[in-house]
Each structure stands twice: as C-alpha cells, then as structure tokens.
Amino acid sequence: MKKTVEDYRGCTSDKIVDSVYEEASLMSDKHIVHLNSTYEGGGVAELLKSIVPLMNDAGIKTGWRILFGSFGFYKITKEFHNALQGGDLSLSEEKKKVYEEVNENNSTFMHLDHDYVVIHDPQPLPLIRFVGKKQPWIWRAHVDLSNPNEGLLSYFKQFIRDYDSVVVSKKEYMLPYDIPQRVIHPSIDPLTLKNRDMGDAAVSKQLSDFGIEQDKPIISQVSRFDRWKDPIGVLEIFGLVKREVDCRLVLLGSTAFDDPEGEEVYQDLRRQVDVDEDVHVISQANDALVNAVQRASSVVLQKSIREGFALTVSEALWKKTPVVASNVGGLPLQVRDGFNGYLVDPRDYKQCADRVMRILLNPQMGEKMGLNGREYVRDNFLVTRHLLDWIRFLREL
Ligand code: UDP
C-alpha cells in the first residue's frame, strides 16, 4: 500500500513531518538516483524500500537502480565487504579485474542524468570511473569502517577520491581522506509489515505456524546468516543461559543474493544444532515472522563482531523488546547500557549470558527497558528523521 509522509504523524512529531514537506519543496526540481546491489535482503534494501517512495511523496523525484553482477562478482564483493570490516583479503589482479569489469559493463547502459547520484556500499563504487560524471556523487558506506583492511582501502581510494562526499553511519567510520564526509544514522520504518503494531493473537499465529511455542521465554537473534553476526556465538550463549533459566532460542535469518556466504553459514549452524527442540533455526524472508519474533522475545540479541548499524536492533527496541548487543560498531548508537538493554564485550560469552539472564529474571525491569527502547527509537531512528537528514545534506552539497 502506498504510504505518505503524512501517515507518520502518529509515530513522530508534527514538526518533523512538516519540516520534511517544507524542506523537500525547496528541492522539487531535483532528481536523485540511489544505486545498490540488491532489491531484497539486508539493511540497505530495507532502507531504500522506505526512503525512496517517501522522498517521492515529499516531492523530490527519486529513483532506485540495481547493479547487475555475476555470482563470481558477488563472491568478490562479499570478500571486500568482509575486509572493509577488518577481515583478511588476498587482493589479486584477477579480483580487481572482475570487480571493475562488472562496473564498466553496467556503465554502458546506465544513463545517469540525475542531479545527484548516491552509490551504496562497495559493489558499485567504481562505476564513477566509467560513467561520465556530471553531477555530485555520494558514496554511502553502510559497513563498520572502524578497522578497515588497509590494502583494500588504498585500492578503493582511487575511486573514493572522485566522489563529492562520503556518508557513513557513525563519526568513527570517517575515512582519513580530504573529502567532505557526513554522518547520517540509518532508520526503521514503523509502518511496514515488519514493524507496525501486531496483536497478540497474530503474533502467536505466526509463531505457531513455525512450530515455536510460547510456553517459556524466548530469546532471539534476527539477522542475515553471516559470520560477522556470530550466530554460533549466540548458540553458545543460549547454552549458558539455558543452564540457569529455561527458555527457547529463535535464530531467524534470510539470505541476500549479493551475499553468497549466507547458505554456507546457515548449513554450518544447522550442523551445530543437535536435536534440541528449544532451538529454532529458521531461514525465511518473512516480514510478519520477523515482527512476531521480535515482539514475542523477552530479549533480542545482537551478538555481532562487527556491525555497521544493525536495523534489527532498532526494530526490536521499537517493539519494546530490550536488546543485549555487543559493544561494537553501530550497536552502542542504539543500545544504552542499562537503559534499553545491555552492551557486552563480544568475546565475553559469560557476560552476555549474565545480561540476558538479568532481563529474563526481572521481567519488570525488562518491560521498563522495552518502553525506554521504544522512545529512544522514536526520538532517533525513525525514517522521518532520516528523510530530513538526507534532504538537508543534499541541499548543502
Ligand atoms: N531480516 C529479515 N529477515 C531475516 C533476517 C533479517 O527481514 O530473517 C532483515 C532485518 O529485519 C533488517 C535487515 O534484514 O531489516 C537487516 O539489516 P541490518 O542493518 O540489521 O543488517 P545487514 O543485513 O544490512 O548487515
């Protein structure tokens, strides 16, 4: 169903809604295009699905294009993604060739006559070299750039320096280059099937369709099956918690076609889970199920080792569920220790299990944290604020 910015008045302040319309009207002659590598799966597609139509509603012509790549290309760009987050990489000439060739091929049919071009993440980064640049180009990096692989970054530098600006999710991700950079926090859309209100009966129906009983507390992690999200670590933590408090674990993940590692991680996980009827590992792209799991959980975990932002955290907090998250990347932007959840050392499983148990054993405290979480997201991480940040940023360019 088509949504308008007006529809968000009930979720955020009138002032923000009015400002979006007013400030967008000053850009009504502009045409923007966003370009990334997938329509489905992962946080970038999730963001664009809301931002793009709402920008159009606000009066700024905004398009969305996808880069066409091969399986081999996405394998390489996933390695690049991992290396940007600090992983090892053997950067061969062959990999560079495939990476650049796919971008060059796309440039032969990618007519970019817009007023602004916004490139998301590393996959389409080199396109700038092959398309005659006529307007400001922005590189929007969504990954955790706090400890990037230096070799890869120096290879990327030749492309990045042609951009007019770089947008990152956190101050600490800014690159050591003499290029204008801006922090824009991501956001969630409170009116999607994934995030909108859902009654108890609908929650129970979703869960029972997937064989998840609500006879004991549920803890969960909803995330792509990706090693950086550490689903195996979540299993270990569940084992520690389970010794003290009877509960269930739901690990819900989907895969994205620009992430060829997902299936492998999922299969690894399945092998680790013996026949334990309290552990539910579900690989499904199903927004209603995400909504129900985040709502029904007493605690949501985000046990990432590196994390650009994690929309999943704001999604859970919006549903009044406290979150226990690793103190890395974009997670401390959303979780305030002791206020709407807990922050833990990603290597300290005992500490993580302890914080999960604290919430399980103090439901009243968990409820209070959940209420705090909802208001924290309302104030900071809703799509309406995000629209306004983009409009202001583009007007200043
Ligand atoms: N997601 C989903 N189904 C799943 C797992 C994840 O729809 O089984 C969604 C999740 O709700 C969120 C997005 O995928 O909206 C993931 O974004 P996030 O920023 O958390 O992480 P990313 O995948 O971009 O690293």
Coordinates of C-alpha atoms and ligand atoms in Angstrom, one line a residue:
M1 CA 0.0 0.0 0.0
K2 CA 1.3 3.5 -0.9
K3 CA 2.3 5.5 2.1
T4 CA 2.8 9.2 2.5
V5 CA 4.9 11.1 4.9
E6 CA 1.7 12.4 6.4
D7 CA 0.9 8.9 7.6
Y8 CA 3.8 9.1 10.1
R9 CA 2.2 11.9 12.2
G10 CA 1.1 9.3 14.8
C11 CA 4.6 7.9 15.2
T12 CA 6.7 11.1 15.2
S13 CA 6.3 14.8 15.9
D14 CA 4.3 17.0 13.7
K15 CA 7.3 19.3 13.5
I16 CA 9.4 16.6 11.7
V17 CA 6.6 15.7 9.3
D18 CA 6.0 19.4 8.4
S19 CA 9.7 20.0 8.0
V20 CA 10.1 17.1 5.6
Y21 CA 7.4 18.6 3.3
E22 CA 8.6 22.1 3.7
E23 CA 12.3 21.4 3.1
A24 CA 11.6 18.9 0.3
S25 CA 9.5 21.5 -1.5
L26 CA 12.7 23.6 -1.9
M27 CA 14.2 20.7 -3.9
S28 CA 11.2 19.8 -6.0
D29 CA 13.1 20.5 -9.2
K30 CA 15.7 17.9 -8.3
H31 CA 16.1 14.3 -9.4
I32 CA 18.1 11.8 -7.3
V33 CA 19.1 8.3 -8.0
H34 CA 20.2 5.6 -5.5
L35 CA 22.2 2.7 -6.7
N36 CA 23.0 -0.5 -4.8
S37 CA 23.3 -4.2 -5.5
T38 CA 20.1 -5.9 -4.3
Y39 CA 16.4 -5.2 -4.0
E40 CA 15.9 -7.8 -1.4
G41 CA 17.7 -9.0 1.8
G42 CA 19.9 -6.9 4.2
G43 CA 19.7 -3.5 5.6
V44 CA 20.4 -1.4 2.5
A45 CA 17.4 -2.7 0.5
E46 CA 15.3 -2.4 3.6
L47 CA 16.2 1.3 3.9
L48 CA 15.8 2.1 0.3
K49 CA 12.3 0.4 0.2
S50 CA 11.1 3.1 2.5
I51 CA 13.2 6.1 1.8
V52 CA 12.8 6.1 -2.0
P53 CA 8.9 6.1 -2.2
L54 CA 8.7 8.6 0.7
M55 CA 11.1 11.0 -0.9
N56 CA 8.8 10.9 -4.0
D57 CA 5.8 11.6 -1.8
A58 CA 7.6 14.5 -0.3
G59 CA 8.0 15.9 -3.8
I60 CA 11.6 15.1 -4.7
K61 CA 11.9 12.8 -7.8
T62 CA 13.9 9.8 -6.5
G63 CA 14.8 6.6 -8.4
W64 CA 16.4 3.4 -7.4
R65 CA 18.7 1.2 -9.6
I66 CA 20.4 -2.0 -9.1
L67 CA 23.9 -3.0 -10.3
F68 CA 23.9 -6.2 -12.3
G69 CA 26.6 -8.6 -11.2
S70 CA 27.5 -12.3 -11.6
F71 CA 27.8 -14.8 -8.8
G72 CA 31.6 -14.5 -9.1
F73 CA 31.4 -10.7 -8.7
Y74 CA 29.3 -11.0 -5.5
K75 CA 31.7 -13.5 -4.1
I76 CA 34.5 -11.0 -4.6
T77 CA 32.4 -8.0 -3.3
K78 CA 31.5 -10.1 -0.2
E79 CA 35.2 -10.6 0.4
F80 CA 35.6 -6.8 0.0
H81 CA 32.8 -6.2 2.5
N82 CA 34.5 -8.6 5.0
A83 CA 37.8 -6.8 4.5
L84 CA 36.3 -3.4 5.0
Q85 CA 35.1 -4.6 8.4
G86 CA 38.7 -5.8 9.2
G87 CA 38.8 -9.2 7.6
D88 CA 41.9 -10.6 5.7
L89 CA 41.9 -10.4 2.0
S90 CA 44.2 -11.5 -0.8
L91 CA 43.6 -8.8 -3.3
S92 CA 44.6 -10.3 -6.6
E93 CA 44.7 -8.6 -10.0
E94 CA 42.0 -11.0 -11.2
K95 CA 39.6 -9.9 -8.4
K96 CA 40.2 -6.3 -9.3
K97 CA 39.6 -7.1 -13.0
V98 CA 36.2 -8.8 -12.3
Y99 CA 35.2 -6.0 -9.9
E100 CA 36.0 -3.2 -12.4
E101 CA 34.7 -5.0 -15.5
V102 CA 31.2 -5.6 -14.0
N103 CA 31.1 -1.9 -13.2
E104 CA 32.3 -0.9 -16.6
N105 CA 29.7 -3.2 -18.3
N106 CA 26.9 -1.6 -16.2
S107 CA 28.1 1.8 -17.3
T108 CA 27.3 1.0 -20.9
F109 CA 23.6 1.1 -20.2
M110 CA 23.4 3.2 -17.0
H111 CA 22.3 6.6 -18.1
L112 CA 22.7 8.8 -15.1
D113 CA 21.4 12.2 -15.9
H114 CA 20.2 13.0 -12.4
D115 CA 21.1 15.9 -10.2
Y116 CA 22.6 13.6 -7.5
V117 CA 23.9 10.1 -7.7
V118 CA 24.0 8.1 -4.4
I119 CA 26.1 4.9 -4.5
H120 CA 25.6 2.4 -1.7
D121 CA 28.4 0.2 -0.4
P122 CA 31.4 -1.2 -2.3
Q123 CA 29.8 -3.1 -5.1
P124 CA 29.0 -0.1 -7.4
L125 CA 31.8 2.1 -6.0
P126 CA 34.0 2.1 -9.3
L127 CA 31.0 3.0 -11.5
I128 CA 32.1 6.6 -11.1
R129 CA 35.2 5.9 -13.2
F130 CA 33.2 4.6 -16.2
V131 CA 30.1 6.8 -16.3
G132 CA 30.7 10.4 -17.4
K133 CA 30.2 12.2 -14.1
K134 CA 28.1 15.4 -14.5
Q135 CA 26.7 15.9 -11.0
P136 CA 27.6 15.4 -7.3
W137 CA 28.2 11.8 -6.5
I138 CA 27.9 10.5 -2.9
W139 CA 29.3 7.2 -1.6
R140 CA 27.1 5.9 1.2
A141 CA 29.1 3.3 3.1
H142 CA 26.9 1.2 5.4
V143 CA 29.6 -1.1 6.8
D144 CA 31.6 -0.9 10.0
L145 CA 34.7 1.1 8.9
S146 CA 36.3 1.4 12.2
N147 CA 39.1 -1.0 11.4
P148 CA 39.3 -1.5 7.6
N149 CA 41.8 -3.6 5.7
E150 CA 44.4 -1.1 4.7
G151 CA 45.3 -2.8 1.4
L152 CA 41.7 -2.7 0.2
L153 CA 41.2 0.9 1.4
S154 CA 44.2 2.1 -0.5
Y155 CA 42.9 0.3 -3.7
F156 CA 39.4 1.9 -3.1
K157 CA 41.0 5.3 -2.6
Q158 CA 41.3 5.9 -6.4
F159 CA 37.5 5.6 -6.7
I160 CA 36.5 7.3 -3.5
R161 CA 38.5 10.5 -4.2
D162 CA 36.4 11.1 -7.3
Y163 CA 33.3 11.4 -5.1
D164 CA 32.0 14.7 -3.8
S165 CA 31.1 13.4 -0.4
V166 CA 31.0 10.2 1.7
V167 CA 28.2 9.4 4.1
V168 CA 28.8 7.0 7.0
S169 CA 26.7 5.7 9.9
K170 CA 29.0 6.8 12.7
K171 CA 31.6 9.5 13.3
E172 CA 34.3 6.9 13.9
Y173 CA 33.8 5.5 10.4
M174 CA 35.0 8.6 8.7
L175 CA 37.9 8.0 6.3
P176 CA 41.3 9.6 6.6
Y177 CA 40.8 11.4 3.3
D178 CA 40.5 15.0 2.5
I179 CA 36.9 14.7 1.2
P180 CA 33.7 16.0 2.8
Q181 CA 32.1 13.4 5.0
R182 CA 28.8 13.3 6.8
V183 CA 27.3 11.1 9.4
I184 CA 23.7 10.0 8.8
H185 CA 22.2 7.4 11.1
P186 CA 20.0 4.8 9.4
S187 CA 16.4 4.3 10.4
I188 CA 13.5 1.9 10.5
D189 CA 10.1 2.4 9.0
P190 CA 7.4 2.0 11.7
L191 CA 4.6 1.4 9.2
T192 CA 5.9 -1.6 7.3
L193 CA 4.6 -5.1 7.9
K194 CA 7.8 -5.8 9.7
N195 CA 7.5 -3.0 12.2
R196 CA 3.8 -2.0 12.6
D197 CA 1.7 -3.0 15.5
M198 CA 0.7 -6.6 15.7
G199 CA -1.8 -8.0 18.2
D200 CA -1.0 -10.9 20.5
A201 CA -3.2 -13.3 18.5
A202 CA -1.4 -12.5 15.3
V203 CA 2.0 -12.9 17.0
S204 CA 1.0 -16.3 18.3
K205 CA -0.3 -17.4 15.0
Q206 CA 2.9 -16.5 13.2
L207 CA 5.0 -18.4 15.8
S208 CA 2.8 -21.5 15.9
D209 CA 2.9 -21.6 12.1
F210 CA 6.7 -22.2 12.5
G211 CA 6.4 -24.5 15.4
I212 CA 7.5 -22.0 18.1
E213 CA 5.6 -22.4 21.3
Q214 CA 5.3 -19.6 23.8
D215 CA 5.4 -21.8 26.8
K216 CA 8.7 -20.3 28.1
P217 CA 10.6 -17.1 27.5
I218 CA 12.0 -16.6 24.0
I219 CA 15.4 -15.1 23.2
S220 CA 16.2 -14.4 19.6
Q221 CA 18.6 -13.0 17.0
V222 CA 17.1 -11.9 13.7
S223 CA 20.0 -11.4 11.2
R224 CA 21.4 -12.5 7.9
F225 CA 23.4 -15.7 8.3
D226 CA 26.7 -14.0 8.3
R227 CA 29.8 -14.8 10.4
W228 CA 30.1 -11.2 11.5
K229 CA 26.7 -11.6 13.2
D230 CA 28.2 -14.6 15.1
P231 CA 25.1 -16.9 15.1
I232 CA 27.3 -19.7 16.5
G233 CA 28.2 -17.5 19.5
V234 CA 24.5 -16.9 20.0
L235 CA 24.1 -20.7 20.3
E236 CA 26.8 -20.9 22.9
I237 CA 25.3 -18.1 24.9
F238 CA 21.9 -19.8 24.8
G239 CA 23.6 -22.9 26.2
L240 CA 24.9 -20.9 29.2
V241 CA 21.6 -19.2 29.8
K242 CA 19.7 -22.4 29.5
R243 CA 21.6 -24.0 32.4
E244 CA 20.0 -21.4 34.7
V245 CA 16.8 -20.3 33.1
D246 CA 14.5 -22.5 30.9
C247 CA 13.9 -20.7 27.6
R248 CA 13.8 -21.0 23.8
L249 CA 16.1 -19.6 21.2
V250 CA 15.0 -18.4 17.8
L251 CA 17.6 -17.7 15.1
L252 CA 15.8 -16.2 12.2
G253 CA 17.8 -15.3 9.1
S254 CA 17.3 -14.6 5.5
T255 CA 19.8 -14.5 2.7
A256 CA 20.6 -11.8 0.2
F257 CA 21.6 -12.5 -3.3
D258 CA 24.6 -10.2 -3.1
D259 CA 25.8 -12.3 -0.1
P260 CA 26.8 -15.8 -1.4
E261 CA 28.1 -16.9 2.0
G262 CA 24.7 -17.0 3.6
E263 CA 23.8 -20.6 2.7
E264 CA 27.2 -21.9 4.0
V265 CA 26.8 -20.1 7.4
Y266 CA 23.2 -21.4 7.6
Q267 CA 24.3 -25.0 6.9
D268 CA 27.2 -24.7 9.5
L269 CA 24.7 -23.6 12.0
R270 CA 22.3 -26.4 11.3
R271 CA 25.1 -28.9 11.9
Q272 CA 25.8 -27.3 15.3
V273 CA 22.3 -27.6 16.5
D274 CA 21.7 -31.1 17.7
V275 CA 18.2 -32.3 18.1
D276 CA 17.2 -29.6 20.6
E277 CA 13.5 -28.7 20.4
D278 CA 14.1 -25.4 22.2
V279 CA 16.3 -24.1 19.4
H280 CA 14.6 -22.9 16.2
V281 CA 16.8 -22.0 13.3
I282 CA 14.7 -20.6 10.5
S283 CA 15.8 -19.4 7.1
Q284 CA 12.9 -17.4 5.7
A285 CA 12.3 -14.0 4.2
N286 CA 9.1 -13.3 6.1
D287 CA 8.4 -9.8 7.5
A288 CA 5.4 -10.8 9.5
L289 CA 7.5 -13.5 11.2
V290 CA 10.3 -11.0 11.9
N291 CA 7.7 -8.8 13.5
A292 CA 6.3 -11.6 15.6
V293 CA 9.6 -12.9 16.8
Q294 CA 11.0 -9.5 17.8
R295 CA 7.7 -8.8 19.6
A296 CA 7.4 -12.2 21.4
S297 CA 11.0 -12.2 22.6
S298 CA 11.9 -11.3 26.2
V299 CA 15.3 -10.4 25.0
V300 CA 16.7 -9.9 21.5
L301 CA 20.4 -10.5 21.0
Q302 CA 22.8 -8.8 18.5
K303 CA 26.0 -10.7 19.1
S304 CA 27.8 -9.2 16.1
I305 CA 31.6 -9.0 16.0
R306 CA 31.5 -6.0 13.6
E307 CA 28.3 -4.2 12.7
G308 CA 27.8 -1.1 10.6
F309 CA 24.5 -0.3 12.3
A310 CA 22.0 -3.2 12.5
L311 CA 18.5 -2.1 11.8
T312 CA 17.4 -5.2 13.6
V313 CA 18.3 -3.5 16.9
S314 CA 16.0 -0.5 16.3
E315 CA 13.4 -2.9 15.0
A316 CA 13.4 -4.8 18.3
L317 CA 13.6 -1.7 20.5
W318 CA 10.6 -0.2 18.6
K319 CA 8.6 -3.3 19.6
K320 CA 9.5 -2.6 23.3
T321 CA 11.9 -5.6 23.5
P322 CA 15.2 -5.0 25.3
V323 CA 18.4 -5.8 23.4
V324 CA 21.6 -7.3 24.6
A325 CA 24.2 -6.2 22.0
S326 CA 28.0 -6.4 21.5
N327 CA 29.7 -3.1 22.2
V328 CA 30.9 -2.7 18.6
G329 CA 30.2 -0.5 15.5
G330 CA 26.7 0.9 15.3
L331 CA 25.3 -1.0 18.2
P332 CA 26.1 1.4 21.0
L333 CA 24.4 4.1 19.0
Q334 CA 21.2 2.3 19.6
V335 CA 21.7 0.4 22.9
R336 CA 22.4 2.3 26.0
D337 CA 23.7 0.1 28.7
G338 CA 21.2 -0.5 31.5
F339 CA 18.6 1.8 29.8
N340 CA 17.1 -0.1 26.9
G341 CA 19.2 -3.2 27.1
Y342 CA 22.9 -4.1 27.8
L343 CA 26.2 -3.7 25.9
V344 CA 28.6 -6.5 26.2
D345 CA 32.1 -7.5 25.2
P346 CA 31.6 -9.7 22.1
R347 CA 34.3 -12.1 23.3
D348 CA 32.8 -12.5 26.8
Y349 CA 30.0 -15.1 26.5
K350 CA 29.6 -15.3 30.2
Q351 CA 28.9 -11.6 30.5
C352 CA 26.4 -11.8 27.6
A353 CA 24.6 -14.7 29.2
D354 CA 24.6 -12.9 32.5
R355 CA 22.9 -9.8 31.0
V356 CA 20.3 -12.0 29.2
M357 CA 19.5 -13.7 32.4
R358 CA 19.2 -10.5 34.3
I359 CA 16.4 -9.5 32.0
L360 CA 14.8 -12.9 32.0
L361 CA 14.8 -13.0 35.8
N362 CA 13.5 -9.4 36.1
P363 CA 10.5 -9.1 33.7
Q364 CA 9.5 -5.7 35.2
M365 CA 12.9 -4.3 34.5
G366 CA 12.8 -5.8 31.0
E367 CA 9.5 -4.1 30.5
K368 CA 10.8 -0.7 31.6
M369 CA 13.8 -1.2 29.3
G370 CA 11.5 -2.0 26.4
L371 CA 9.5 1.2 27.0
N372 CA 12.7 3.2 27.1
G373 CA 13.8 1.5 23.8
R374 CA 10.6 2.4 22.0
E375 CA 11.0 6.1 22.9
Y376 CA 14.7 6.1 22.1
V377 CA 13.9 4.8 18.6
R378 CA 11.1 7.3 18.2
D379 CA 13.5 10.2 19.1
N380 CA 16.4 9.0 17.0
F381 CA 15.9 6.2 14.4
L382 CA 12.6 6.6 12.5
V383 CA 12.5 7.1 8.8
T384 CA 11.1 10.6 9.0
R385 CA 14.2 11.9 10.7
H386 CA 16.3 10.1 8.1
L387 CA 14.4 11.7 5.3
L388 CA 15.1 15.1 6.8
D389 CA 18.8 14.4 7.2
W390 CA 19.1 13.5 3.5
I391 CA 17.2 16.5 2.3
R392 CA 19.3 18.8 4.4
F393 CA 22.5 17.1 3.4
L394 CA 21.7 17.2 -0.4
R395 CA 20.7 20.9 -0.2
E396 CA 24.0 21.8 1.3
L397 CA 26.0 19.9 -1.3
Ligands
UDP1 N1 15.9 -9.5 8.0 C1 14.8 -10.1 7.6 N2 14.6 -11.5 7.8 C2 15.6 -12.2 8.4 C3 16.8 -11.6 8.9 C4 16.9 -10.2 8.7 O1 13.9 -9.5 7.1 O2 15.4 -13.4 8.6 C5 16.0 -8.1 7.9 C6 16.0 -7.3 9.2 O3 14.7 -7.3 9.8 C7 16.6 -6.0 8.8 C8 17.5 -6.3 7.6 O4 17.2 -7.6 7.2 O5 15.6 -5.1 8.3 C9 19.0 -6.4 8.1 O6 19.5 -5.2 8.3 P1 20.7 -4.9 9.3 O7 21.0 -3.5 9.2 O8 20.3 -5.4 10.6 O9 21.9 -5.8 8.8 P2 22.6 -6.1 7.4 O10 21.9 -7.4 6.9 O11 22.4 -5.0 6.5 O12 24.0 -6.4 7.7

